[in-house]
Coordinates of C-alpha atoms in Angstrom, one line a residue:
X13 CA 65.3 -25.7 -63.9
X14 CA 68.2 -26.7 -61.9
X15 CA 67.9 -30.0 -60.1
X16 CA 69.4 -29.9 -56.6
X17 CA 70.2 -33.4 -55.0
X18 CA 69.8 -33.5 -51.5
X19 CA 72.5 -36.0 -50.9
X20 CA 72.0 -36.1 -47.4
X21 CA 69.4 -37.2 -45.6
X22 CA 67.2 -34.2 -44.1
X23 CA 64.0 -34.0 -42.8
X24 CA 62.0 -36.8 -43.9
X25 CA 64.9 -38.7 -44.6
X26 CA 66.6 -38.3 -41.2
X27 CA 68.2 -40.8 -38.8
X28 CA 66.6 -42.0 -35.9
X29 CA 64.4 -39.9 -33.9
X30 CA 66.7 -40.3 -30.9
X31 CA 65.4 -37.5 -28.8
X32 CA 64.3 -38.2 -25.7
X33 CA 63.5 -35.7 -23.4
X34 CA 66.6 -33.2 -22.7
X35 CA 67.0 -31.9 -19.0
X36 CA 69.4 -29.2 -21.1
X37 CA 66.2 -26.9 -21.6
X38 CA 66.7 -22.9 -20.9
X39 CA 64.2 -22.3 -19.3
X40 CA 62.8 -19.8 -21.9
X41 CA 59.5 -19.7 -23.0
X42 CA 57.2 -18.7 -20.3
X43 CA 56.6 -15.1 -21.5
X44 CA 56.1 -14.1 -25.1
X45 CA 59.2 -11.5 -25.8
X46 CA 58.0 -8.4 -27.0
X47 CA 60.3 -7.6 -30.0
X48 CA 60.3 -4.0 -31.6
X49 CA 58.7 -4.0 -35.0
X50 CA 61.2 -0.8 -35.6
X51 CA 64.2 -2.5 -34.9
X52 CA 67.1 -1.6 -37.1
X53 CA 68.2 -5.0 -38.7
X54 CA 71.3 -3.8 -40.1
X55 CA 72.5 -4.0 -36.1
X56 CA 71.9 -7.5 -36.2
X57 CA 73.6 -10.7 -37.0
X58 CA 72.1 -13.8 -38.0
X59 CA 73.0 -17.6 -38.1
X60 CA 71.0 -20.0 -39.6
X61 CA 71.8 -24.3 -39.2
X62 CA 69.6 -25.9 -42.3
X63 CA 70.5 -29.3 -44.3
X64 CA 73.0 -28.9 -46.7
X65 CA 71.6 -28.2 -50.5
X66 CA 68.2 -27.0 -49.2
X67 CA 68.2 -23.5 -49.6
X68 CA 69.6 -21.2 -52.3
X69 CA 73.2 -20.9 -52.5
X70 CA 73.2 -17.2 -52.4
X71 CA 70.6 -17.4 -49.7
X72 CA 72.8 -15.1 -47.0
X73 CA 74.0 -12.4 -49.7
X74 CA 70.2 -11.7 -50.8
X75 CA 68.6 -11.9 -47.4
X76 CA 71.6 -9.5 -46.3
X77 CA 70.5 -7.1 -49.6
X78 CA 67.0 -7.0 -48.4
X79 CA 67.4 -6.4 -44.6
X80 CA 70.7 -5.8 -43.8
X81 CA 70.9 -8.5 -41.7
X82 CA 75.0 -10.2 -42.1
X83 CA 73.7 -13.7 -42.2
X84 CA 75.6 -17.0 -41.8
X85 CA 74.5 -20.1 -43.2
X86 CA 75.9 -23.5 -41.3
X87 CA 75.1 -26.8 -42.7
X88 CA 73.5 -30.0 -40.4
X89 CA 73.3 -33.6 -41.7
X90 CA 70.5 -34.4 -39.6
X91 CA 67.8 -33.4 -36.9
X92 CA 69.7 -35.5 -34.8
X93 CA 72.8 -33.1 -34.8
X94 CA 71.0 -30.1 -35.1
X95 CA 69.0 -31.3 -31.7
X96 CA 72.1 -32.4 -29.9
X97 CA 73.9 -29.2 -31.0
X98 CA 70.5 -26.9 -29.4
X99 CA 70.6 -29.1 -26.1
X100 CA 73.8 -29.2 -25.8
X101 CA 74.2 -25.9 -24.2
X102 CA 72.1 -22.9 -23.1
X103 CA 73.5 -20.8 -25.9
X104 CA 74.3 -22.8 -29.1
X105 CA 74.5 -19.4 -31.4
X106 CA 72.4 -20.5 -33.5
X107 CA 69.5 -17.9 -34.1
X108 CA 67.2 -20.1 -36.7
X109 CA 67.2 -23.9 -36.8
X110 CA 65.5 -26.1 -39.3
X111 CA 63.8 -29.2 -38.5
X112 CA 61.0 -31.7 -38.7
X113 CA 58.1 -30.7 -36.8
X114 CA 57.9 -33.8 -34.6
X115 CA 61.3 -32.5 -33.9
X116 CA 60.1 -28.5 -33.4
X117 CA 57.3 -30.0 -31.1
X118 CA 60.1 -31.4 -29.1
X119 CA 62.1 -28.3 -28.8
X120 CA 59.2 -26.5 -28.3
X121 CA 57.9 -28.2 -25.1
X122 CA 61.4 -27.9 -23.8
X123 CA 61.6 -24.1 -24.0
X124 CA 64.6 -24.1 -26.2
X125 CA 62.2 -22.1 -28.9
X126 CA 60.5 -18.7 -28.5
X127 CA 57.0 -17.6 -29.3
X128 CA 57.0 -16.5 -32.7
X129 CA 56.0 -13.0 -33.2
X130 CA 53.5 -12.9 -36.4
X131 CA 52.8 -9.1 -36.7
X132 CA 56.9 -9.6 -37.6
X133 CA 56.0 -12.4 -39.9
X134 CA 53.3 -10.9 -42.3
X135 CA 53.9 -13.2 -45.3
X136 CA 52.4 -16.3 -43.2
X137 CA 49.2 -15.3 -45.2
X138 CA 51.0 -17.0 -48.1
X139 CA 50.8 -20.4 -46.6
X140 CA 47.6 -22.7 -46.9
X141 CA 45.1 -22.8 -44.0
X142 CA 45.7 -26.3 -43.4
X143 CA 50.0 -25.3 -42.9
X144 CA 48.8 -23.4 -39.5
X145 CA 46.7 -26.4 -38.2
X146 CA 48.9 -29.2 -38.8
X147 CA 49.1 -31.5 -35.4
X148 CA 52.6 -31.3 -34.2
X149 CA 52.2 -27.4 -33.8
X150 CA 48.6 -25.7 -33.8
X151 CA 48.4 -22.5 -34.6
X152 CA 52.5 -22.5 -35.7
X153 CA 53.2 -21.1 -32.7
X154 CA 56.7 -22.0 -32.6
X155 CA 57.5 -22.8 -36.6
X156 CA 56.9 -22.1 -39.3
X157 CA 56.5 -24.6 -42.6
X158 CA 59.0 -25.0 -45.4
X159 CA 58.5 -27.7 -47.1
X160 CA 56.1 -31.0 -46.6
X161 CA 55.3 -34.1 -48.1
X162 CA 54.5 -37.9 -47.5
X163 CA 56.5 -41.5 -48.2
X164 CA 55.1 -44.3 -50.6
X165 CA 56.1 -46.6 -52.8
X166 CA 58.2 -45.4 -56.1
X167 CA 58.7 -48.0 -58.6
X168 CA 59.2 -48.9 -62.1
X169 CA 56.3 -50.8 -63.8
X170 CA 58.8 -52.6 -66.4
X171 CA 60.0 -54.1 -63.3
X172 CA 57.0 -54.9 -61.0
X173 CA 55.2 -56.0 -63.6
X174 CA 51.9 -54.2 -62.1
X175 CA 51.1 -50.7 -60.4
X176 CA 51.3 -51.5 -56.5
X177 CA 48.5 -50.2 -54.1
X178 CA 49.5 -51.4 -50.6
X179 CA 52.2 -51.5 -48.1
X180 CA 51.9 -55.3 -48.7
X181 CA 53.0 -55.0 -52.3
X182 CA 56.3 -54.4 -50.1
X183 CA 56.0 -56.0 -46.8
X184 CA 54.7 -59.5 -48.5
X185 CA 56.7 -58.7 -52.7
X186 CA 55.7 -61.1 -55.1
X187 CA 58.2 -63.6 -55.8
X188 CA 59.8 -62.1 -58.3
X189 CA 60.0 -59.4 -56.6
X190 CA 62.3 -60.6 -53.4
X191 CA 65.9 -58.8 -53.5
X192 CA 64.5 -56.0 -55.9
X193 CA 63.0 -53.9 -53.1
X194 CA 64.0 -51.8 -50.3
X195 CA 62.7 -49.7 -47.2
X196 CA 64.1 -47.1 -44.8
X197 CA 65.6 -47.6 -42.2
X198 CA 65.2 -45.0 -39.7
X199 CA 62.9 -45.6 -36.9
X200 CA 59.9 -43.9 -37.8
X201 CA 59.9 -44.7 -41.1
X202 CA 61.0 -48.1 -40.8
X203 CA 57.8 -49.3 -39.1
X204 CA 55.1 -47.0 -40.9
X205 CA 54.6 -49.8 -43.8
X206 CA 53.7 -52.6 -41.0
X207 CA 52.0 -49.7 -38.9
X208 CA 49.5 -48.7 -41.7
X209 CA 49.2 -52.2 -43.5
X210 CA 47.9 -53.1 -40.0
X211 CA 45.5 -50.6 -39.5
X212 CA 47.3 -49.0 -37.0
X213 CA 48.9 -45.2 -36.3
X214 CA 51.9 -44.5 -37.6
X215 CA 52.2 -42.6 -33.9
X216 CA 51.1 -45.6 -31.9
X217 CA 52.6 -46.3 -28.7
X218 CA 50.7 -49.6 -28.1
X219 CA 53.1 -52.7 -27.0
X220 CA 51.2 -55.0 -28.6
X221 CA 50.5 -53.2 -32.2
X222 CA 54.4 -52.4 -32.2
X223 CA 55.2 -56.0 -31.5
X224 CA 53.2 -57.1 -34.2
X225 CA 55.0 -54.5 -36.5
X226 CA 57.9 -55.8 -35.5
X227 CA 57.2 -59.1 -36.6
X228 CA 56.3 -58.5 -39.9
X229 CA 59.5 -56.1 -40.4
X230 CA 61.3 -59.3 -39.1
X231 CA 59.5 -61.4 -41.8
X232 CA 59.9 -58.3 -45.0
X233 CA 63.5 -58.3 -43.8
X234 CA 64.7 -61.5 -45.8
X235 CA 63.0 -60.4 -48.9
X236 CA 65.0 -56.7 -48.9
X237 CA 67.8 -55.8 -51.4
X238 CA 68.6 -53.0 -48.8
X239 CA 67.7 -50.8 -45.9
X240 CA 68.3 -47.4 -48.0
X241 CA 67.6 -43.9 -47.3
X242 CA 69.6 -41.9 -49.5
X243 CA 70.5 -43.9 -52.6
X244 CA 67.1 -45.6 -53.1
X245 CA 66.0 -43.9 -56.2
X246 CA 69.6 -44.8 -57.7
X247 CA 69.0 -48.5 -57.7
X248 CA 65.6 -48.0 -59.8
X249 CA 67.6 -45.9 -62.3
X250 CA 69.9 -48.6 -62.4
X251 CA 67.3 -51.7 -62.2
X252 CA 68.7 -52.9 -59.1
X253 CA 65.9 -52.3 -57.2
X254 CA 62.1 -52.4 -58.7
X255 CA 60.3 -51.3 -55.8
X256 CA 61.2 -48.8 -52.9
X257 CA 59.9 -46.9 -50.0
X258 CA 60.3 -43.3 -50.5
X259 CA 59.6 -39.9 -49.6
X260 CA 57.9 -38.0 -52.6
X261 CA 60.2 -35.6 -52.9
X262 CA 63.2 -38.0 -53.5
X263 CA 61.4 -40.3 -56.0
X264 CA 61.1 -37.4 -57.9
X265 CA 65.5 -37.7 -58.1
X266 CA 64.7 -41.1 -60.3
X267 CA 61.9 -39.6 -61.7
X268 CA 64.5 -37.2 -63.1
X269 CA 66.7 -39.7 -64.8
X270 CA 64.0 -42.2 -65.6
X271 CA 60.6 -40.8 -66.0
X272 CA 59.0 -44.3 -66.4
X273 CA 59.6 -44.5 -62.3
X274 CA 56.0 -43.8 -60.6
X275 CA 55.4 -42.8 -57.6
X276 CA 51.9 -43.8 -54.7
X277 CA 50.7 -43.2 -51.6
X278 CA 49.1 -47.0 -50.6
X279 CA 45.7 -47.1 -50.1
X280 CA 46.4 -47.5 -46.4
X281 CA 47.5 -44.6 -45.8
X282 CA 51.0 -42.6 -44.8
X283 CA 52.3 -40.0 -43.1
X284 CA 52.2 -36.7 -43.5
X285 CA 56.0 -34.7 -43.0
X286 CA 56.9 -31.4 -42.4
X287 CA 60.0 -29.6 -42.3
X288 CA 60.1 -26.2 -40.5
X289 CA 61.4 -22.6 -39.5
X290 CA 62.4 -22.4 -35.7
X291 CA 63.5 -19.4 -34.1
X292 CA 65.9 -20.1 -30.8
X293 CA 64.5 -18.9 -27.6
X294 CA 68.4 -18.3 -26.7
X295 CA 68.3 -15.7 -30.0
X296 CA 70.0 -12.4 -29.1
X297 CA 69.0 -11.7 -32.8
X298 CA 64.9 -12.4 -32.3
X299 CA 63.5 -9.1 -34.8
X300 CA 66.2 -10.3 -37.2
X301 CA 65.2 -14.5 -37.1
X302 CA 61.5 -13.3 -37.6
X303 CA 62.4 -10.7 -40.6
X304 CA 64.0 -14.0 -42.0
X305 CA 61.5 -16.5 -41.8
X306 CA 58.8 -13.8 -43.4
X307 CA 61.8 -13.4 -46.1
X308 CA 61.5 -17.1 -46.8
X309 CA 58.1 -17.6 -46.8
X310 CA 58.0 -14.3 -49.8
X311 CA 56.2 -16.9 -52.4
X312 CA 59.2 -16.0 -55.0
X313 CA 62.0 -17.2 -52.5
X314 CA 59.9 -20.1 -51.7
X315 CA 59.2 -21.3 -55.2
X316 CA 62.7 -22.2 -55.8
X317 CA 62.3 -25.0 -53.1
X318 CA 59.6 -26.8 -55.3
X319 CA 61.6 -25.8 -58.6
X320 CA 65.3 -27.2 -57.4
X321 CA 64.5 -29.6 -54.6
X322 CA 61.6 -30.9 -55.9
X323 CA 59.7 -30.9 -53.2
X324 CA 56.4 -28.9 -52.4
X325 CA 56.0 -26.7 -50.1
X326 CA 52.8 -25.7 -48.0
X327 CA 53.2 -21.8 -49.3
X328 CA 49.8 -21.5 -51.6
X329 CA 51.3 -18.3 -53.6
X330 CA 54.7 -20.1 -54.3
X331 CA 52.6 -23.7 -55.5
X332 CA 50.2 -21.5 -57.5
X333 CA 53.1 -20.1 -59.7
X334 CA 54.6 -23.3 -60.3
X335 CA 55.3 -23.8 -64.5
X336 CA 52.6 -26.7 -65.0
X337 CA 55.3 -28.3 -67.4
X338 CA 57.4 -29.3 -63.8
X339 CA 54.2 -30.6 -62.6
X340 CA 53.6 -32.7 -65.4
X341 CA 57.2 -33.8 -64.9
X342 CA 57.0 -34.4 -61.6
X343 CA 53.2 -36.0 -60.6
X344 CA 54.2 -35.7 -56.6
X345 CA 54.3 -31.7 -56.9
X346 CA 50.4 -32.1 -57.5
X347 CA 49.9 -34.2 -54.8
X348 CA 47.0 -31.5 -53.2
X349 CA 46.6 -30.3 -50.2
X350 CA 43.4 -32.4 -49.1
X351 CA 45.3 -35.5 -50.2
X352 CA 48.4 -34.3 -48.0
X353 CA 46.0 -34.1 -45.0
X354 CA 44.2 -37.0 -45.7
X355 CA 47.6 -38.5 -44.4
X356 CA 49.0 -38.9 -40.8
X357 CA 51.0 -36.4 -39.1
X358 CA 54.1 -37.5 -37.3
X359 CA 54.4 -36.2 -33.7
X360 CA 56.5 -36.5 -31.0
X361 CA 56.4 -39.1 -28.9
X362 CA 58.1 -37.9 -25.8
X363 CA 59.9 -40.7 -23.5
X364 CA 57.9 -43.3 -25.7
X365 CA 60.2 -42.7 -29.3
X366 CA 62.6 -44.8 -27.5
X367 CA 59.8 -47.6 -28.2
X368 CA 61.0 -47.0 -31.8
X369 CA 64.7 -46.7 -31.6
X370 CA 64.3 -49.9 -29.6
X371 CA 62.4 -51.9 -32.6
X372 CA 64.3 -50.3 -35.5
X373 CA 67.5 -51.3 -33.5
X374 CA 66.2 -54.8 -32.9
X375 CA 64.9 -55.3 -36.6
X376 CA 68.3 -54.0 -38.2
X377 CA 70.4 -56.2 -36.2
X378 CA 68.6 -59.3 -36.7
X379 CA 69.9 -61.7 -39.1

C-alpha cells in the first residue's frame, strides 16, 4: 500500500468558506438536459479540476482506455479557488469540479451545476443509502460522494497522559498540556470545538451562541502551540504537539509514522464532511462528465482512495473490499456508517458564512 500525502489542504481541510453568494450564476439549471445515453464518448473531451494527490496518477490515461474520453486533469488548492475559478465567468472549461458539499450546495443553488443524469450514472448503487440522503444535497441531485469523514481529536497518550473525550480536553488542556496542542484554523472548523462543547450546531447562525464561541476561542487561543491545518500530524510525530484537532483521514498521516497516535470523535459530537463529484452546468461535454463520475464510483477505482489517501469513502462495494490488515492499521477507516451519521452535516450558510469569516478573522488576529 502506497501512502499518498495530501500536502495541501482539500476538502475538509480547506481555507475559509468565503463564498458568499455570486451574482456570476449562468443561469442554467431550470430544465433537466436530456443527454443521449448513445452518445459516442470518443467525440468528447473532458477536464476535470480536483485537489492535487487525490486521485490516481494515471487517472486520465485509464478513464480515456475505458471510454475514450481525452481527459485532462487540473489541480486546485482549495474550494476557495475552484469556486472563484466557476464564478468567475460563464464558461470556466471546466466540465467536472470537485468540492465539499457545503460548497456543491452553493454552486448548486446558483445554477452553475446541472441536474445529474442517473440512468448515465448506474454504479450510484455502489454507494451506501445514507451517501444519497446526506443534508447538503438530498437525493444527490447535483453530486455525487467521493470521499467523507469527520474531525476529532488525534493524540498521543505518552503525551496527554490520558485518552481525551471532549472538545474541552482542547478548549480548556490540562496544564501540562498548554503549548502542546493545536486547532484549525479555517472558519468552520475553527469554531466547531466551542460550537459542540456548547451544545450548539456546528451550522448555527445564532449571534449570541457565535459570540459565546468566540469567547472561548479567544480564551483556548493562549494555550495553542499553533493554528495548523496541514502539518498537524507532523508535530505529534515529532512530540511537539500532544494533542490536535484533526480530520480523520489526516491523523491517519501520524498514525503512519507513529502508530501509538489515536484518534476520537468527542462525546459531543462533530461534523460530518463530504467531498464530492460536480458536473458544470456550462459542460459542453455533459454524457462524457456523467460516464466519468459512474467510472469513479466503479468500487475498484474507488478503493484506491481508502487504500492511498487513507480516507473512507461512502462507496459500500469499495469499503467492503478493503484488506482488514489496513483497517486494523488505520482505526478511522472503521469508523461505520451510523457513527458517521450520528455526526453533523456541514451546509451552506448562504449570506450568513460571512458570520464565520468574520469570527475566525477576529479570533486569529487577536493577540
Amino acid at each position: 500500500m502506497t501512502t499518498t500525502r495530501r500536502i495541501v489542504a482539500a476538502a475538509a481541510g480547506t481555507i475559509a468558506l468565503a463564498f458568499a453568494v455570486s451574482s456570476c450564476s449562468s443561469g442554467g439549471g431550470d430544465a433537466v438536459e436530456t443527454l443521449d445515453p448513445n452518445a459516442d464518448l470518443s467525440e468528447q473531451t473532458l477536464t476535470v479540476s480536483i485537489w492535487a494527490d487525490y486521485s490516481p496518477e494515471d487517472l486520465a490515461e485509464k478513464f480515456e482506455a475505458e471510454t475514450g474520453v481525452k481527459t485532462t486533469i487540473v489541480n486546485h488548492t482549495t474550494n476557495e479557488d475552484i469556486v472563484a475559478k466557476l464564478t468567475a465567468s460563464a464558461d470556466s472549461g471546466i466540465d467536472v469540479a470537485f468540492v465539499s458539499g457545503q460548497y456543491a450546495q452553493a454552486l448548486g443553488e446558483q445554477g452553475l451545476l446541472a441536474e445529474l443524469d442517473k440512468g448515465l450514472i448506474p454504479n450510484e448503487e455502489n454507494l451506501y443509502p445514507e451517501a444519497l440522503e446526506l443534508a447538503y444535497d438530498p437525493g444527490n441531485v447535483y453530486s455525487e460522494p467521493y470521499a467523507w469523514g469527520t474531525t476529532g481529536l488525534c493524540y498521543r497518550p505518552d503525551l496527554t497522559g490520558y485518552d481525551p473525550t471532549s472538545w474541552n480536553d482542547l478548549l480548556n488542556p490540562k496544564p501540562e498540556l498548554v503549548g502542546k496542542t493545536t486547532m484549525l484554523s479555517t472558519d468552520r472548523w475553527l469554531a466547531e470545538p466551542a460550537l459542540k462543547a456548547a451544545g450548539n450546531s456546528i451550522n448555527t447562525t445564532d449571534d449570541d451562541e457565535l459570540a459565546a464561541a468566540k469567547e472561548q476561542l479567544l480564551k483556548t487561543k493562549s494555550t495553542l502551540l499553533a493554528y495548523d491545518d496541514t502539518t498537524f500530524y507532523s508535530k505529534l510525530v515529532s512530540g511537539e504537539a500532544a494533542m490536535v484537532q484533526a480530520w480523520d483521514g489526516w491523523c491517519n498521516y501520524g498514525i503512519a509514522e507513529d502508530p501509538s497516535i489515536k484518534f476520537v470523535v468527542p462525546e459531543e459530537g462533530s461534523d460530518l464532511w463530504v467531498d464530492t463529484m460536480t458536473v458544470l452546468e456550462s459542460s459542453k461535454n455533459k454524457e462524457a462528465a456523467m460516464a466519468f463520475l459512474n467510472y469513479i464510483l466503479d468500487p475498484e477505482v474507488q478503493t484506491w482512495v481508502a487504500e492511498n489517501i487513507l480516507y473512507k469513502v461512502p462507496n459500500k462495494a469499495a469499503m467492503e473490499a478493503l484488506d482488514p490488515a489496513l483497517i486494523e492499521s488505520y482505526p478511522t477507516l472503521g469508523i461505520t456508517v451510523d457513527e458517521l451519521m450520528e455526526q453533523e452535516a456541514i451546509v451552506d450558510l448562504g449570506e450568513d458564512t460571512l458570520k464565520y469569516v468574520d469570527l475566525n478573522a477576529e479570533v486569529l488576529a487577536t493577540n
